[in-house]
């Protein structure tokens, strides 16, 4: 008997994995939303009381979380640090990735530079933390400027790896044609190569922004005496030696999630284009 047109066999192993993945993502998000909408009196000790829907939906936790964390000021600080880190990283790391990607195959210096920079991914922050705290204090950059500089350095290994690898999708013929027309290396990069790496710019922007936006340790140890707080630092006020106010904390986490989620949705199309189509169509 012939199968009906349009009917396909269901790949059950993949389907089951997708369902499990959906549950893994949806369940913590459900708990976060439910707890953020509940009042502390509704938080019992049993799992049933935690997972149950709130008796009445109220946004009072969100308003209180915004007041306690000085939300708009902390949000502005996080946006400032994240935005500057992303912009500087894209400019500097793409330049380094371009120089290394085009020369590492026939130059020992660039190959060594590539391996040296990429090896930075294997150095844990805990080893560098105390020396960096002392150095930034001595240089007078134990503030948001120092944090941005450190972020640009920390994300350099991964971003250079991505940029140098992505250059393989861009043929040398484009640069050779530009050189024949009289363009310099600098002009060729900014007019031809940089725009063609737009999908990778979006990928680097999202990865860098996610890491910067959610980081607690670097601002905590570097900006501890500057009086400036980011959203993750402000959210630490919900944790005390006597316990954690989960209702306010989860409401604050949801508020902090929205900006970076919007940013990801904006860049999503470029990321997909970079993965599926490449830079040259």
Short mmCIF file of C-alpha atoms in Angstrom, two decimals:
data_model
loop_
_atom_site.label_atom_id
_atom_site.label_comp_id
_atom_site.label_asym_id
_atom_site.label_seq_id
_atom_site.Cartn_x
_atom_site.Cartn_y
_atom_site.Cartn_z
CA UNK A 1 0.00 0.00 0.00
CA UNK A 2 1.43 3.35 -1.03
CA UNK A 3 1.84 6.11 1.52
CA UNK A 4 -0.37 9.12 1.09
CA UNK A 5 1.25 12.12 -0.49
CA UNK A 6 2.66 14.52 2.11
CA UNK A 7 2.88 11.88 4.87
CA UNK A 8 6.32 11.28 6.30
CA UNK A 9 7.65 8.91 8.91
CA UNK A 10 8.05 10.51 12.31
CA UNK A 11 11.59 10.48 13.66
CA UNK A 12 10.69 9.57 17.22
CA UNK A 13 14.18 9.74 18.80
CA UNK A 14 14.64 13.30 17.57
CA UNK A 15 11.07 14.20 18.53
CA UNK A 16 11.55 12.87 22.06
CA UNK A 17 14.81 14.80 22.43
CA UNK A 18 13.11 17.99 21.25
CA UNK A 19 10.28 17.48 23.76
CA UNK A 20 12.76 16.89 26.57
CA UNK A 21 14.70 19.98 25.53
CA UNK A 22 11.50 22.04 25.50
CA UNK A 23 10.58 20.83 28.99
CA UNK A 24 14.10 21.59 30.24
CA UNK A 25 13.78 25.18 29.06
CA UNK A 26 10.08 25.74 29.76
CA UNK A 27 9.96 24.35 33.31
CA UNK A 28 12.48 26.78 34.90
CA UNK A 29 10.85 29.66 33.01
CA UNK A 30 7.42 28.60 34.29
CA UNK A 31 8.71 28.47 37.87
CA UNK A 32 10.32 31.89 37.52
CA UNK A 33 7.13 33.51 36.23
CA UNK A 34 4.88 31.81 38.78
CA UNK A 35 7.08 32.66 41.77
CA UNK A 36 7.51 36.25 40.55
CA UNK A 37 3.72 36.69 40.50
CA UNK A 38 3.14 35.16 43.94
CA UNK A 39 3.19 36.84 47.31
CA UNK A 40 5.55 35.51 50.03
CA UNK A 41 2.55 34.19 51.97
CA UNK A 42 1.74 31.84 49.06
CA UNK A 43 5.19 30.23 49.15
CA UNK A 44 4.76 27.02 51.11
CA UNK A 45 7.29 24.32 51.87
CA UNK A 46 5.84 21.67 49.55
CA UNK A 47 6.62 21.34 45.86
CA UNK A 48 2.92 21.61 45.06
CA UNK A 49 2.57 25.05 46.61
CA UNK A 50 5.61 26.28 44.72
CA UNK A 51 4.43 25.01 41.33
CA UNK A 52 0.80 26.06 41.75
CA UNK A 53 -0.51 29.19 40.07
CA UNK A 54 -0.82 32.35 42.19
CA UNK A 55 -4.21 33.00 43.77
CA UNK A 56 -4.30 36.48 42.28
CA UNK A 57 -2.06 37.92 39.59
CA UNK A 58 -0.25 41.02 40.78
CA UNK A 59 2.71 43.03 39.49
CA UNK A 60 3.57 44.37 42.94
CA UNK A 61 6.71 42.21 43.12
CA UNK A 62 8.00 43.78 39.92
CA UNK A 63 7.40 47.30 41.21
CA UNK A 64 9.10 46.50 44.51
CA UNK A 65 12.03 44.81 42.75
CA UNK A 66 12.51 47.92 40.60
CA UNK A 67 12.55 50.11 43.69
CA UNK A 68 14.94 47.94 45.70
CA UNK A 69 17.47 47.53 42.87
CA UNK A 70 17.21 51.14 41.65
CA UNK A 71 16.27 49.47 38.41
CA UNK A 72 16.58 52.29 35.89
CA UNK A 73 20.00 53.37 37.11
CA UNK A 74 21.31 49.80 37.28
CA UNK A 75 19.78 49.09 33.87
CA UNK A 76 21.50 52.13 32.38
CA UNK A 77 24.85 51.04 33.81
CA UNK A 78 24.46 47.52 32.42
CA UNK A 79 23.43 48.84 29.00
CA UNK A 80 26.38 51.25 28.94
CA UNK A 81 28.94 48.58 29.82
CA UNK A 82 27.42 45.95 27.53
CA UNK A 83 26.97 48.26 24.54
CA UNK A 84 30.49 49.69 24.70
CA UNK A 85 31.98 46.23 25.20
CA UNK A 86 30.13 44.86 22.16
CA UNK A 87 31.05 47.77 19.87
CA UNK A 88 34.72 47.83 20.87
CA UNK A 89 34.95 44.03 20.66
CA UNK A 90 33.48 43.92 17.15
CA UNK A 91 35.88 46.59 15.87
CA UNK A 92 39.08 45.35 17.52
CA UNK A 93 38.49 41.60 17.38
CA UNK A 94 37.38 41.64 13.75
CA UNK A 95 40.57 43.52 12.81
CA UNK A 96 42.74 41.04 14.69
CA UNK A 97 40.79 38.11 13.24
CA UNK A 98 41.20 39.50 9.73
CA UNK A 99 44.96 40.02 10.10
CA UNK A 100 45.48 36.57 11.59
CA UNK A 101 43.01 34.75 9.34
CA UNK A 102 44.65 36.01 6.14
CA UNK A 103 48.25 35.41 7.24
CA UNK A 104 48.44 32.52 9.71
CA UNK A 105 48.73 29.83 7.00
CA UNK A 106 51.96 31.28 5.58
CA UNK A 107 53.45 33.21 8.50
CA UNK A 108 54.86 31.71 11.69
CA UNK A 109 54.42 34.98 13.54
CA UNK A 110 50.67 35.15 12.84
CA UNK A 111 50.24 31.45 13.56
CA UNK A 112 51.97 31.87 16.92
CA UNK A 113 49.86 34.98 17.62
CA UNK A 114 46.70 33.02 16.83
CA UNK A 115 47.64 30.15 19.15
CA UNK A 116 48.72 32.58 21.86
CA UNK A 117 45.46 34.54 21.77
CA UNK A 118 43.20 31.48 21.54
CA UNK A 119 45.02 29.84 24.47
CA UNK A 120 43.54 32.58 26.63
CA UNK A 121 40.28 30.61 26.66
CA UNK A 122 41.91 28.05 28.95
CA UNK A 123 42.96 30.55 31.63
CA UNK A 124 40.31 30.72 34.42
CA UNK A 125 39.32 34.10 35.77
CA UNK A 126 39.94 32.97 39.35
CA UNK A 127 43.69 32.86 38.70
CA UNK A 128 43.71 36.39 37.28
CA UNK A 129 41.23 37.96 39.68
CA UNK A 130 43.47 39.25 42.46
CA UNK A 131 46.28 40.54 40.20
CA UNK A 132 43.70 42.34 38.05
CA UNK A 133 42.08 43.95 41.08
CA UNK A 134 45.45 45.34 42.17
CA UNK A 135 46.49 46.45 38.69
CA UNK A 136 43.23 48.23 37.90
CA UNK A 137 43.41 50.03 41.25
CA UNK A 138 47.00 51.15 40.61
CA UNK A 139 46.09 52.37 37.10
CA UNK A 140 43.07 54.27 38.37
CA UNK A 141 40.58 52.27 36.29
CA UNK A 142 38.86 50.35 39.08
CA UNK A 143 35.54 51.45 37.60
CA UNK A 144 33.33 50.79 34.59
CA UNK A 145 36.17 51.74 32.23
CA UNK A 146 38.38 49.01 33.67
CA UNK A 147 35.53 46.51 33.50
CA UNK A 148 35.00 47.23 29.79
CA UNK A 149 38.72 46.87 29.06
CA UNK A 150 38.80 43.53 30.87
CA UNK A 151 35.72 42.29 29.00
CA UNK A 152 37.30 43.20 25.65
CA UNK A 153 40.39 41.21 26.62
CA UNK A 154 38.45 38.27 28.09
CA UNK A 155 36.28 37.75 24.98
CA UNK A 156 39.16 38.26 22.53
CA UNK A 157 40.17 34.55 22.27
CA UNK A 158 36.71 33.28 21.34
CA UNK A 159 35.89 36.19 19.03
CA UNK A 160 39.22 36.03 17.19
CA UNK A 161 38.67 32.29 16.74
CA UNK A 162 35.24 32.96 15.23
CA UNK A 163 36.34 35.80 12.96
CA UNK A 164 39.45 34.08 11.64
CA UNK A 165 37.44 30.94 10.91
CA UNK A 166 34.64 32.87 9.23
CA UNK A 167 37.07 34.51 6.80
CA UNK A 168 37.34 31.18 5.00
CA UNK A 169 33.85 31.91 3.62
CA UNK A 170 35.13 35.10 1.97
CA UNK A 171 37.24 34.40 -1.15
CA UNK A 172 40.54 36.19 -1.66
CA UNK A 173 39.39 37.08 -5.18
CA UNK A 174 37.33 39.94 -3.75
CA UNK A 175 40.37 41.50 -2.09
CA UNK A 176 42.58 40.92 -5.12
CA UNK A 177 40.05 42.69 -7.32
CA UNK A 178 40.00 45.62 -4.90
CA UNK A 179 43.79 45.81 -4.92
CA UNK A 180 43.79 45.88 -8.73
CA UNK A 181 41.39 48.84 -8.58
CA UNK A 182 43.85 50.67 -6.33
CA UNK A 183 42.27 50.11 -2.92
CA UNK A 184 44.52 49.91 0.12
CA UNK A 185 44.34 47.11 2.68
CA UNK A 186 42.56 49.45 5.10
CA UNK A 187 39.99 50.50 2.49
CA UNK A 188 39.47 46.91 1.36
CA UNK A 189 38.76 45.79 4.90
CA UNK A 190 36.25 48.50 5.79
CA UNK A 191 34.52 48.67 2.40
CA UNK A 192 34.40 44.96 1.52
CA UNK A 193 35.41 42.55 4.28
CA UNK A 194 33.78 44.23 7.29
CA UNK A 195 30.28 44.43 5.69
CA UNK A 196 30.53 40.81 4.49
CA UNK A 197 31.18 39.67 8.07
CA UNK A 198 27.86 41.12 9.23
CA UNK A 199 26.40 37.71 10.23
CA UNK A 200 29.50 36.99 12.33
CA UNK A 201 29.28 40.47 13.86
CA UNK A 202 25.78 39.55 15.04
CA UNK A 203 26.99 36.24 16.47
CA UNK A 204 29.88 37.89 18.30
CA UNK A 205 27.59 40.65 19.54
CA UNK A 206 25.12 38.17 21.05
CA UNK A 207 27.77 35.97 22.68
CA UNK A 208 29.66 38.96 24.07
CA UNK A 209 26.50 40.71 25.23
CA UNK A 210 25.19 37.60 27.00
CA UNK A 211 28.43 37.09 28.88
CA UNK A 212 28.78 40.76 29.79
CA UNK A 213 25.15 41.28 30.76
CA UNK A 214 25.00 38.28 33.11
CA UNK A 215 28.46 38.58 34.65
CA UNK A 216 28.64 39.25 38.38
CA UNK A 217 32.21 38.51 39.40
CA UNK A 218 34.10 41.08 37.29
CA UNK A 219 32.01 44.13 38.30
CA UNK A 220 31.91 42.86 41.88
CA UNK A 221 35.67 42.71 42.35
CA UNK A 222 36.62 45.67 40.12
CA UNK A 223 33.86 48.23 40.83
CA UNK A 224 33.29 47.40 44.50
CA UNK A 225 34.40 50.85 45.66
CA UNK A 226 33.12 52.95 42.77
CA UNK A 227 29.49 53.16 43.91
CA UNK A 228 28.31 51.98 40.48
CA UNK A 229 26.18 48.85 40.21
CA UNK A 230 24.99 46.74 37.32
CA UNK A 231 21.76 44.75 37.34
CA UNK A 232 23.40 41.47 38.47
CA UNK A 233 25.11 43.32 41.32
CA UNK A 234 21.90 45.06 42.35
CA UNK A 235 20.08 41.71 42.39
CA UNK A 236 22.45 40.44 45.06
CA UNK A 237 20.54 42.59 47.57
CA UNK A 238 17.83 39.93 47.62
CA UNK A 239 20.25 37.45 49.19
CA UNK A 240 21.06 37.99 52.84
CA UNK A 241 22.48 35.86 55.63
CA UNK A 242 18.92 35.17 56.76
CA UNK A 243 17.62 33.90 53.42
CA UNK A 244 16.56 34.91 49.93
CA UNK A 245 13.44 36.79 48.90
CA UNK A 246 12.64 34.59 45.92
CA UNK A 247 9.53 36.49 44.87
CA UNK A 248 11.35 39.79 44.41
CA UNK A 249 14.48 38.09 43.09
CA UNK A 250 12.63 36.18 40.36
CA UNK A 251 10.68 39.29 39.39
CA UNK A 252 13.97 41.14 39.04
CA UNK A 253 15.45 38.30 36.98
CA UNK A 254 12.57 38.53 34.53
CA UNK A 255 13.03 42.28 34.21
CA UNK A 256 16.73 41.80 33.52
CA UNK A 257 15.95 39.10 30.95
CA UNK A 258 13.85 41.31 28.68
CA UNK A 259 16.54 43.66 27.27
CA UNK A 260 18.97 40.90 26.33
CA UNK A 261 16.11 38.80 24.92
CA UNK A 262 15.03 41.68 22.68
CA UNK A 263 18.64 42.14 21.56
CA UNK A 264 18.89 38.46 20.65
CA UNK A 265 15.67 38.55 18.65
CA UNK A 266 16.97 41.53 16.68
CA UNK A 267 20.22 39.72 15.81
CA UNK A 268 18.65 36.31 15.27
CA UNK A 269 18.08 36.77 11.54
CA UNK A 270 21.70 37.69 10.91
CA UNK A 271 22.94 34.71 12.93
CA UNK A 272 20.79 32.31 10.92
CA UNK A 273 21.93 33.88 7.67
CA UNK A 274 25.53 33.44 8.71
CA UNK A 275 25.04 29.77 9.55
CA UNK A 276 22.90 28.81 6.56
CA UNK A 277 24.04 30.99 3.69
CA UNK A 278 27.49 32.25 4.60
CA UNK A 279 28.84 35.66 3.78
CA UNK A 280 28.99 35.36 -0.01
CA UNK A 281 25.77 34.61 -1.83
#
